[in-house]
Amino acid sequence: MPKIKLAESTVKIIKDVCARFNNSEGELINVLHTVQHKLGYLPAEVQEVIAKELNTSVAKVYGVVTFYSYFSMIPKGEFPISICMGTACYVRGAEQVLSEFKRQLKVEVGESTSDGKFSLNCLRCVGACGLAPVVMIGEKVFGRVAPTQVKQIIAEYREGCSSEKAKSA
Amino acid sequence: MTDYKIHVLICGGTGCKSADSDELKKSLKQWIDEVGLEDDVQVVLTGCFGFCEKGPIVKVLPDNTFYVSVTPSDAEEIVKEHLLKGRVVQRLLYRDPNTHQQISDSKGMDFYKKQMRIALRNCGFINPENIQEYISRDGYMALGKCLTELTPEDTIQEIKDSGLRGRGGGGFPTGLKWEITRKSEADQKYVVCNADEGDPGAFMDRSILEGDPHSVIEAMSICGYCIGASKGLVYIRAEYPLAIERLKIALDQAREYGLLGEDILGTGFDFDIDIRLGAGAFVCGEETALIHSMEGKRGEPTFKPPFPSVSGFLGKPTNVNNVETFANIPVIINKGASWFNKIGTENSKGTKVFALAGKINNVGLIEVPMGTTLREVIYDIGGGIKDGKEFKSVQTGGPSGGCLTKNFLDTPIDYDNLLKAGSMMGSGGMIVMDEDDCMVAIARFYLEFILEESCGKCSPCRIGNKRLFEILDKITSGKGEEKDIERLILLSNVIKDTSLCGLGQTSPNPVLSTILNFRDEYLAHVNEKKCPSGQCKSLLKYEIIEDLCTGCTLCFRNCPVGAITGERRQPHYIDQSLCIKCGVCYEKCKFNAIKLT
């Protein structure tokens, strides 16, 4: 992976977050949550800064980042798509919905489209089992999604109208 | 509080919020202002009503009218007809699927009749963001009683007498756990609430925190008083933004009212609660892993003993209970152990919340007394199987549990009976499956989950489950042999016996229970290379029956890959080399002209 040079301002953001948590190693997960929230993802270079600030090893930070599924080392798309793969959604056909998204976007799970618009991920149960199968795009929840609707949902985001429409529930 | 004549309760649980209940609230308020009822009608966003299938739900008090599937555009009619003229909007009422009668009062619905709500007592009744509403329903009375009338020992005895067992899965007696932590000597102890609900298909903890956060805060304070801790921590999934938000609001309000912080109720008892965010790791539901995660480390479990009640968070005695367990505590203190232990079965007291989902008519959150049978839950409360299909199996206990057949439908649900049947209570996910679900594929699905979630620390779980998954994958893709079934059983037992923590020790349960109860399906896969439910794609072929095909072109138009060809009014054909086996044509065909072979 080519090295990214972090901007001064980015380094400052990271340092400020670490300072807010008293540069304490025990707050590593909180620091990672906050930094990811601000920067969108946690590339290796960011982890290096965090390790230094919290006075711990990069290996340890990397170990934690890769352990938890919530943390990501690659940037998410402009519209992150998450398919719920909880059991309730699975038995109501989430797998077919997922394969249709993969086919339409030509990406695998965990990847982003080349134009950076969409990224595809699975998640475990959003707790809206009554609407199964559920797909989340950003913060928006789509319920009772059928494979045949996938194309239309993607098209709507491509054309720039993101909310209001395409709600099947 | 202002004296409102009418209260309109809107469900603000995750399911209903996802279906636009916020927009609905706005719309209702607008119309209420428009007709000038703002001083008479209060609109409240509550916690989950449980009837998620037909959300968003709106309930009008005092007449208890229960509206289902309400959209923002229905607001005008509800306000003008019901609130203004007192005429119930018939078309929005719930219709009983069997009798086709409309039911206006939720108490008349089968879904609610057999339920008994203890942990969910306030969900759907109060505004979770208003502490006064919690207090008006006996909130913080139990804490007051403990601090002023009961010693910690008395309180622990009461919990022990109640027979309450941990609702997170293990079923360890709660009172005993508190007692052990109390007896551990240390300068600092901790109360931890496990809200890392990772079990896919379970959402009870989330609903309690979203609908009644104060009940958990109150119970944690009581626990702190009993074990001698001044600090509490809620470990909650970062994926639950709404629950986190409501919990934060509740914590602030409790501090403002002097119910958290220093010298609570003037008794000299200090207690405060912090929130720690999880970051998506199923294994963190295991208490030692959870504690490591709270310390900022990888959430890997460690060997027990020492138990957290002796050495937990930062090496100090720590009492870990799950959300639902805590939610029971205030009621037990208020109503007494002797009231609580009359509910349920001999060794499982009280109620249990289940997240009912899958192929069932009434998906939702339910709470029933222990000892209720699966049949009552699935058919009476759940309204039976979707689309009139045949019941095949019910999966309880999530990835650690098992799949039960119709032979177990009349088994009373409690900790011991479920274990005996080869499953477990778990946190309370209950997924119903019908004739279209392949049990081998379900076992594979759970193993895939375990593979992703195994922390990798011990080899039986890390490597063993991977091998289990590979064998299952082989079987579902038509390459299995009969010997594989015995291999699965042998390997499963080794993993169970040798894994470090509860995750590995229970991970083969879905495999073992499906082999035990559905061996014929495994045999069909390995011997005949057939999937009886038609779910394993590699074993399927979609074909058009020429004689039945009318050439309506519906399949042609819906096929996502253009694998279907044919002229209008002429039989169509499926090109097997292009077919991705998505099944759309099969679903769309109105003439049953597509067969699965």
mmCIF file with all atom_site columns, C-alpha atoms in Angstrom, chain B residues 230-391:
data_model
loop_
_atom_site.group_PDB
_atom_site.id
_atom_site.type_symbol
_atom_site.label_atom_id
_atom_site.label_alt_id
_atom_site.label_comp_id
_atom_site.label_asym_id
_atom_site.label_entity_id
_atom_site.label_seq_id
_atom_site.pdbx_PDB_ins_code
_atom_site.Cartn_x
_atom_site.Cartn_y
_atom_site.Cartn_z
_atom_site.occupancy
_atom_site.B_iso_or_equiv
_atom_site.pdbx_formal_charge
_atom_site.auth_seq_id
_atom_site.auth_comp_id
_atom_site.auth_asym_id
_atom_site.auth_atom_id
_atom_site.pdbx_PDB_model_num
ATOM 1   C CA . SER B 1 230 ? -19.795 3.277   43.135 1.00 0.00 ? 230 SER B CA 1
ATOM 2   C CA . LYS B 1 231 ? -19.204 2.959   39.443 1.00 0.00 ? 231 LYS B CA 1
ATOM 3   C CA . GLY B 1 232 ? -21.280 1.460   36.664 1.00 0.00 ? 232 GLY B CA 1
ATOM 4   C CA . LEU B 1 233 ? -20.526 0.944   33.003 1.00 0.00 ? 233 LEU B CA 1
ATOM 5   C CA . VAL B 1 234 ? -22.890 0.167   30.146 1.00 0.00 ? 234 VAL B CA 1
ATOM 6   C CA . TYR B 1 235 ? -21.138 -1.643  27.315 1.00 0.00 ? 235 TYR B CA 1
ATOM 7   C CA . ILE B 1 236 ? -23.305 -1.002  24.288 1.00 0.00 ? 236 ILE B CA 1
ATOM 8   C CA . ARG B 1 237 ? -22.966 -1.680  20.590 1.00 0.00 ? 237 ARG B CA 1
ATOM 9   C CA . ALA B 1 238 ? -21.987 1.341   18.534 1.00 0.00 ? 238 ALA B CA 1
ATOM 10  C CA . GLU B 1 239 ? -24.505 0.088   15.967 1.00 0.00 ? 239 GLU B CA 1
ATOM 11  C CA . TYR B 1 240 ? -27.332 1.155   18.293 1.00 0.00 ? 240 TYR B CA 1
ATOM 12  C CA . PRO B 1 241 ? -27.246 4.950   17.934 1.00 0.00 ? 241 PRO B CA 1
ATOM 13  C CA . LEU B 1 242 ? -30.820 5.496   19.107 1.00 0.00 ? 242 LEU B CA 1
ATOM 14  C CA . ALA B 1 243 ? -30.352 3.408   22.251 1.00 0.00 ? 243 ALA B CA 1
ATOM 15  C CA . ILE B 1 244 ? -27.109 5.237   23.067 1.00 0.00 ? 244 ILE B CA 1
ATOM 16  C CA . GLU B 1 245 ? -28.795 8.598   22.586 1.00 0.00 ? 245 GLU B CA 1
ATOM 17  C CA . ARG B 1 246 ? -31.737 7.727   24.848 1.00 0.00 ? 246 ARG B CA 1
ATOM 18  C CA . LEU B 1 247 ? -29.469 6.239   27.471 1.00 0.00 ? 247 LEU B CA 1
ATOM 19  C CA . LYS B 1 248 ? -27.390 9.418   27.524 1.00 0.00 ? 248 LYS B CA 1
ATOM 20  C CA . ILE B 1 249 ? -30.511 11.548  27.950 1.00 0.00 ? 249 ILE B CA 1
ATOM 21  C CA . ALA B 1 250 ? -31.722 9.270   30.732 1.00 0.00 ? 250 ALA B CA 1
ATOM 22  C CA . LEU B 1 251 ? -28.374 9.401   32.544 1.00 0.00 ? 251 LEU B CA 1
ATOM 23  C CA . ASP B 1 252 ? -28.365 13.208  32.442 1.00 0.00 ? 252 ASP B CA 1
ATOM 24  C CA . GLN B 1 253 ? -31.913 13.376  33.770 1.00 0.00 ? 253 GLN B CA 1
ATOM 25  C CA . ALA B 1 254 ? -31.181 10.912  36.562 1.00 0.00 ? 254 ALA B CA 1
ATOM 26  C CA . ARG B 1 255 ? -28.194 13.026  37.617 1.00 0.00 ? 255 ARG B CA 1
ATOM 27  C CA . GLU B 1 256 ? -30.310 16.156  37.510 1.00 0.00 ? 256 GLU B CA 1
ATOM 28  C CA . TYR B 1 257 ? -32.889 14.527  39.796 1.00 0.00 ? 257 TYR B CA 1
ATOM 29  C CA . GLY B 1 258 ? -30.200 13.386  42.232 1.00 0.00 ? 258 GLY B CA 1
ATOM 30  C CA . LEU B 1 259 ? -30.830 9.740   41.393 1.00 0.00 ? 259 LEU B CA 1
ATOM 31  C CA . LEU B 1 260 ? -27.270 9.286   40.181 1.00 0.00 ? 260 LEU B CA 1
ATOM 32  C CA . GLY B 1 261 ? -24.125 10.900  41.448 1.00 0.00 ? 261 GLY B CA 1
ATOM 33  C CA . GLU B 1 262 ? -23.092 11.635  45.001 1.00 0.00 ? 262 GLU B CA 1
ATOM 34  C CA . ASP B 1 263 ? -25.247 11.140  48.079 1.00 0.00 ? 263 ASP B CA 1
ATOM 35  C CA . ILE B 1 264 ? -28.232 9.663   46.246 1.00 0.00 ? 264 ILE B CA 1
ATOM 36  C CA . LEU B 1 265 ? -31.560 10.525  47.950 1.00 0.00 ? 265 LEU B CA 1
ATOM 37  C CA . GLY B 1 266 ? -29.552 11.882  50.860 1.00 0.00 ? 266 GLY B CA 1
ATOM 38  C CA . THR B 1 267 ? -28.494 8.400   51.954 1.00 0.00 ? 267 THR B CA 1
ATOM 39  C CA . GLY B 1 268 ? -24.768 8.853   51.460 1.00 0.00 ? 268 GLY B CA 1
ATOM 40  C CA . PHE B 1 269 ? -24.707 6.292   48.641 1.00 0.00 ? 269 PHE B CA 1
ATOM 41  C CA . ASP B 1 270 ? -22.624 7.355   45.623 1.00 0.00 ? 270 ASP B CA 1
ATOM 42  C CA . PHE B 1 271 ? -23.101 5.829   42.216 1.00 0.00 ? 271 PHE B CA 1
ATOM 43  C CA . ASP B 1 272 ? -22.588 6.949   38.637 1.00 0.00 ? 272 ASP B CA 1
ATOM 44  C CA . ILE B 1 273 ? -22.709 5.308   35.228 1.00 0.00 ? 273 ILE B CA 1
ATOM 45  C CA . ASP B 1 274 ? -20.540 5.682   32.117 1.00 0.00 ? 274 ASP B CA 1
ATOM 46  C CA . ILE B 1 275 ? -21.117 4.419   28.612 1.00 0.00 ? 275 ILE B CA 1
ATOM 47  C CA . ARG B 1 276 ? -18.553 2.332   26.736 1.00 0.00 ? 276 ARG B CA 1
ATOM 48  C CA . LEU B 1 277 ? -19.042 1.654   23.069 1.00 0.00 ? 277 LEU B CA 1
ATOM 49  C CA . GLY B 1 278 ? -18.549 -1.739  21.541 1.00 0.00 ? 278 GLY B CA 1
ATOM 50  C CA . ALA B 1 279 ? -17.138 -1.953  18.067 1.00 0.00 ? 279 ALA B CA 1
ATOM 51  C CA . GLY B 1 280 ? -18.760 -4.959  16.529 1.00 0.00 ? 280 GLY B CA 1
ATOM 52  C CA . ALA B 1 281 ? -17.494 -8.232  17.903 1.00 0.00 ? 281 ALA B CA 1
ATOM 53  C CA . PHE B 1 282 ? -19.923 -10.986 18.820 1.00 0.00 ? 282 PHE B CA 1
ATOM 54  C CA . VAL B 1 283 ? -17.464 -12.576 21.228 1.00 0.00 ? 283 VAL B CA 1
ATOM 55  C CA . CYS B 1 284 ? -17.651 -9.441  23.404 1.00 0.00 ? 284 CYS B CA 1
ATOM 56  C CA . GLY B 1 285 ? -20.946 -10.743 24.733 1.00 0.00 ? 285 GLY B CA 1
ATOM 57  C CA . GLU B 1 286 ? -18.766 -13.148 26.728 1.00 0.00 ? 286 GLU B CA 1
ATOM 58  C CA . GLU B 1 287 ? -18.024 -11.377 29.971 1.00 0.00 ? 287 GLU B CA 1
ATOM 59  C CA . THR B 1 288 ? -14.237 -11.697 30.088 1.00 0.00 ? 288 THR B CA 1
ATOM 60  C CA . ALA B 1 289 ? -13.973 -10.577 26.461 1.00 0.00 ? 289 ALA B CA 1
ATOM 61  C CA . LEU B 1 290 ? -16.338 -7.695  27.184 1.00 0.00 ? 290 LEU B CA 1
ATOM 62  C CA . ILE B 1 291 ? -14.153 -6.551  30.050 1.00 0.00 ? 291 ILE B CA 1
ATOM 63  C CA . HIS B 1 292 ? -11.030 -6.595  27.874 1.00 0.00 ? 292 HIS B CA 1
ATOM 64  C CA . SER B 1 293 ? -12.837 -4.590  25.265 1.00 0.00 ? 293 SER B CA 1
ATOM 65  C CA . MET B 1 294 ? -13.818 -1.989  27.870 1.00 0.00 ? 294 MET B CA 1
ATOM 66  C CA . GLU B 1 295 ? -10.165 -1.733  28.800 1.00 0.00 ? 295 GLU B CA 1
ATOM 67  C CA . GLY B 1 296 ? -9.405  -0.746  25.212 1.00 0.00 ? 296 GLY B CA 1
ATOM 68  C CA . LYS B 1 297 ? -7.997  -4.094  24.161 1.00 0.00 ? 297 LYS B CA 1
ATOM 69  C CA . ARG B 1 298 ? -8.921  -6.770  21.662 1.00 0.00 ? 298 ARG B CA 1
ATOM 70  C CA . GLY B 1 299 ? -12.011 -8.481  22.943 1.00 0.00 ? 299 GLY B CA 1
ATOM 71  C CA . GLU B 1 300 ? -10.494 -11.880 23.558 1.00 0.00 ? 300 GLU B CA 1
ATOM 72  C CA . PRO B 1 301 ? -11.835 -14.050 26.352 1.00 0.00 ? 301 PRO B CA 1
ATOM 73  C CA . THR B 1 302 ? -9.670  -15.446 29.109 1.00 0.00 ? 302 THR B CA 1
ATOM 74  C CA . PHE B 1 303 ? -9.983  -18.603 31.089 1.00 0.00 ? 303 PHE B CA 1
ATOM 75  C CA . LYS B 1 304 ? -12.379 -18.632 34.057 1.00 0.00 ? 304 LYS B CA 1
ATOM 76  C CA . PRO B 1 305 ? -11.662 -18.746 37.005 1.00 0.00 ? 305 PRO B CA 1
ATOM 77  C CA . PRO B 1 306 ? -10.927 -16.129 38.072 1.00 0.00 ? 306 PRO B CA 1
ATOM 78  C CA . PHE B 1 307 ? -14.474 -15.004 37.431 1.00 0.00 ? 307 PHE B CA 1
ATOM 79  C CA . PRO B 1 308 ? -15.150 -11.299 36.859 1.00 0.00 ? 308 PRO B CA 1
ATOM 80  C CA . SER B 1 309 ? -16.919 -11.222 40.214 1.00 0.00 ? 309 SER B CA 1
ATOM 81  C CA . VAL B 1 310 ? -13.486 -11.744 41.744 1.00 0.00 ? 310 VAL B CA 1
ATOM 82  C CA . SER B 1 311 ? -11.209 -10.101 39.194 1.00 0.00 ? 311 SER B CA 1
ATOM 83  C CA . GLY B 1 312 ? -12.813 -8.172  36.355 1.00 0.00 ? 312 GLY B CA 1
ATOM 84  C CA . PHE B 1 313 ? -12.547 -4.657  34.947 1.00 0.00 ? 313 PHE B CA 1
ATOM 85  C CA . LEU B 1 314 ? -9.046  -3.305  35.694 1.00 0.00 ? 314 LEU B CA 1
ATOM 86  C CA . GLY B 1 315 ? -8.555  -6.339  37.926 1.00 0.00 ? 315 GLY B CA 1
ATOM 87  C CA . LYS B 1 316 ? -11.360 -5.316  40.299 1.00 0.00 ? 316 LYS B CA 1
ATOM 88  C CA . PRO B 1 317 ? -14.455 -7.358  41.239 1.00 0.00 ? 317 PRO B CA 1
ATOM 89  C CA . THR B 1 318 ? -17.038 -6.748  38.540 1.00 0.00 ? 318 THR B CA 1
ATOM 90  C CA . ASN B 1 319 ? -20.663 -7.803  38.333 1.00 0.00 ? 319 ASN B CA 1
ATOM 91  C CA . VAL B 1 320 ? -21.807 -8.263  34.755 1.00 0.00 ? 320 VAL B CA 1
ATOM 92  C CA . ASN B 1 321 ? -25.516 -8.623  33.987 1.00 0.00 ? 321 ASN B CA 1
ATOM 93  C CA . ASN B 1 322 ? -27.428 -8.262  30.796 1.00 0.00 ? 322 ASN B CA 1
ATOM 94  C CA . VAL B 1 323 ? -29.985 -5.535  30.027 1.00 0.00 ? 323 VAL B CA 1
ATOM 95  C CA . GLU B 1 324 ? -33.069 -7.707  30.373 1.00 0.00 ? 324 GLU B CA 1
ATOM 96  C CA . THR B 1 325 ? -31.863 -9.133  33.684 1.00 0.00 ? 325 THR B CA 1
ATOM 97  C CA . PHE B 1 326 ? -31.489 -5.618  35.047 1.00 0.00 ? 326 PHE B CA 1
ATOM 98  C CA . ALA B 1 327 ? -34.897 -4.572  33.739 1.00 0.00 ? 327 ALA B CA 1
ATOM 99  C CA . ASN B 1 328 ? -36.493 -7.235  35.972 1.00 0.00 ? 328 ASN B CA 1
ATOM 100 C CA . ILE B 1 329 ? -34.836 -6.021  39.183 1.00 0.00 ? 329 ILE B CA 1
ATOM 101 C CA . PRO B 1 330 ? -36.964 -2.956  40.081 1.00 0.00 ? 330 PRO B CA 1
ATOM 102 C CA . VAL B 1 331 ? -40.181 -4.963  39.690 1.00 0.00 ? 331 VAL B CA 1
ATOM 103 C CA . ILE B 1 332 ? -38.884 -7.746  41.921 1.00 0.00 ? 332 ILE B CA 1
ATOM 104 C CA . ILE B 1 333 ? -38.006 -5.240  44.643 1.00 0.00 ? 333 ILE B CA 1
ATOM 105 C CA . ASN B 1 334 ? -41.341 -3.426  44.321 1.00 0.00 ? 334 ASN B CA 1
ATOM 106 C CA . LYS B 1 335 ? -43.609 -6.448  44.141 1.00 0.00 ? 335 LYS B CA 1
ATOM 107 C CA . GLY B 1 336 ? -41.536 -8.881  46.141 1.00 0.00 ? 336 GLY B CA 1
ATOM 108 C CA . ALA B 1 337 ? -39.735 -12.143 45.440 1.00 0.00 ? 337 ALA B CA 1
ATOM 109 C CA . SER B 1 338 ? -42.794 -14.172 46.359 1.00 0.00 ? 338 SER B CA 1
ATOM 110 C CA . TRP B 1 339 ? -44.809 -12.485 43.620 1.00 0.00 ? 339 TRP B CA 1
ATOM 111 C CA . PHE B 1 340 ? -42.091 -13.038 41.036 1.00 0.00 ? 340 PHE B CA 1
ATOM 112 C CA . ASN B 1 341 ? -41.311 -16.650 41.835 1.00 0.00 ? 341 ASN B CA 1
ATOM 113 C CA . LYS B 1 342 ? -44.912 -17.690 41.332 1.00 0.00 ? 342 LYS B CA 1
ATOM 114 C CA . ILE B 1 343 ? -44.483 -16.931 37.646 1.00 0.00 ? 343 ILE B CA 1
ATOM 115 C CA . GLY B 1 344 ? -42.757 -19.475 35.457 1.00 0.00 ? 344 GLY B CA 1
ATOM 116 C CA . THR B 1 345 ? -41.583 -23.050 35.942 1.00 0.00 ? 345 THR B CA 1
ATOM 117 C CA . GLU B 1 346 ? -39.805 -24.800 38.784 1.00 0.00 ? 346 GLU B CA 1
ATOM 118 C CA . ASN B 1 347 ? -36.284 -23.749 37.888 1.00 0.00 ? 347 ASN B CA 1
ATOM 119 C CA . SER B 1 348 ? -36.961 -20.836 35.573 1.00 0.00 ? 348 SER B CA 1
ATOM 120 C CA . LYS B 1 349 ? -38.862 -18.020 37.210 1.00 0.00 ? 349 LYS B CA 1
ATOM 121 C CA . GLY B 1 350 ? -40.467 -14.976 35.710 1.00 0.00 ? 350 GLY B CA 1
ATOM 122 C CA . THR B 1 351 ? -40.826 -14.116 32.068 1.00 0.00 ? 351 THR B CA 1
ATOM 123 C CA . LYS B 1 352 ? -38.611 -14.069 29.018 1.00 0.00 ? 352 LYS B CA 1
ATOM 124 C CA . VAL B 1 353 ? -38.529 -11.623 26.168 1.00 0.00 ? 353 VAL B CA 1
ATOM 125 C CA . PHE B 1 354 ? -38.222 -13.119 22.717 1.00 0.00 ? 354 PHE B CA 1
ATOM 126 C CA . ALA B 1 355 ? -37.538 -11.479 19.408 1.00 0.00 ? 355 ALA B CA 1
ATOM 127 C CA . LEU B 1 356 ? -39.888 -13.370 17.166 1.00 0.00 ? 356 LEU B CA 1
ATOM 128 C CA . ALA B 1 357 ? -38.789 -13.223 13.549 1.00 0.00 ? 357 ALA B CA 1
ATOM 129 C CA . GLY B 1 358 ? -38.430 -15.144 10.339 1.00 0.00 ? 358 GLY B CA 1
ATOM 130 C CA . LYS B 1 359 ? -41.296 -16.782 8.478  1.00 0.00 ? 359 LYS B CA 1
ATOM 131 C CA . ILE B 1 360 ? -43.948 -15.775 10.911 1.00 0.00 ? 360 ILE B CA 1
ATOM 132 C CA . ASN B 1 361 ? -46.972 -13.527 10.542 1.00 0.00 ? 361 ASN B CA 1
ATOM 133 C CA . ASN B 1 362 ? -46.436 -11.340 13.571 1.00 0.00 ? 362 ASN B CA 1
ATOM 134 C CA . VAL B 1 363 ? -42.783 -10.429 13.726 1.00 0.00 ? 363 VAL B CA 1
ATOM 135 C CA . GLY B 1 364 ? -42.102 -8.577  16.924 1.00 0.00 ? 364 GLY B CA 1
ATOM 136 C CA . LEU B 1 365 ? -40.922 -8.393  20.445 1.00 0.00 ? 365 LEU B CA 1
ATOM 137 C CA . ILE B 1 366 ? -42.858 -10.474 22.928 1.00 0.00 ? 366 ILE B CA 1
ATOM 138 C CA . GLU B 1 367 ? -42.631 -11.318 26.587 1.00 0.00 ? 367 GLU B CA 1
ATOM 139 C CA . VAL B 1 368 ? -44.184 -14.496 27.966 1.00 0.00 ? 368 VAL B CA 1
ATOM 140 C CA . PRO B 1 369 ? -44.058 -16.344 31.284 1.00 0.00 ? 369 PRO B CA 1
ATOM 141 C CA . MET B 1 370 ? -41.474 -19.122 31.382 1.00 0.00 ? 370 MET B CA 1
ATOM 142 C CA . GLY B 1 371 ? -43.236 -22.383 30.656 1.00 0.00 ? 371 GLY B CA 1
ATOM 143 C CA . THR B 1 372 ? -45.267 -21.069 27.741 1.00 0.00 ? 372 THR B CA 1
ATOM 144 C CA . THR B 1 373 ? -45.083 -23.605 24.921 1.00 0.00 ? 373 THR B CA 1
ATOM 145 C CA . LEU B 1 374 ? -43.490 -22.934 21.563 1.00 0.00 ? 374 LEU B CA 1
ATOM 146 C CA . ARG B 1 375 ? -46.872 -23.626 19.974 1.00 0.00 ? 375 ARG B CA 1
ATOM 147 C CA . GLU B 1 376 ? -48.507 -20.817 21.937 1.00 0.00 ? 376 GLU B CA 1
ATOM 148 C CA . VAL B 1 377 ? -45.698 -18.463 21.005 1.00 0.00 ? 377 VAL B CA 1
ATOM 149 C CA . ILE B 1 378 ? -45.619 -19.341 17.325 1.00 0.00 ? 378 ILE B CA 1
ATOM 150 C CA . TYR B 1 379 ? -49.297 -19.867 16.601 1.00 0.00 ? 379 TYR B CA 1
ATOM 151 C CA . ASP B 1 380 ? -51.240 -17.811 19.151 1.00 0.00 ? 380 ASP B CA 1
ATOM 152 C CA . ILE B 1 381 ? -48.948 -14.845 19.571 1.00 0.00 ? 381 ILE B CA 1
ATOM 153 C CA . GLY B 1 382 ? -47.003 -15.112 16.358 1.00 0.00 ? 382 GLY B CA 1
ATOM 154 C CA . GLY B 1 383 ? -50.110 -15.748 14.293 1.00 0.00 ? 383 GLY B CA 1
ATOM 155 C CA . GLY B 1 384 ? -48.691 -18.820 12.578 1.00 0.00 ? 384 GLY B CA 1
ATOM 156 C CA . ILE B 1 385 ? -46.494 -19.248 9.550  1.00 0.00 ? 385 ILE B CA 1
ATOM 157 C CA . LYS B 1 386 ? -46.379 -16.709 6.767  1.00 0.00 ? 386 LYS B CA 1
ATOM 158 C CA . ASP B 1 387 ? -48.313 -17.383 3.567  1.00 0.00 ? 387 ASP B CA 1
ATOM 159 C CA . GLY B 1 388 ? -49.964 -20.469 5.039  1.00 0.00 ? 388 GLY B CA 1
ATOM 160 C CA . LYS B 1 389 ? -46.818 -22.560 4.660  1.00 0.00 ? 389 LYS B CA 1
ATOM 161 C CA . GLU B 1 390 ? -45.838 -25.524 6.755  1.00 0.00 ? 390 GLU B CA 1
ATOM 162 C CA . PHE B 1 391 ? -43.837 -24.997 9.941  1.00 0.00 ? 391 PHE B CA 1
#
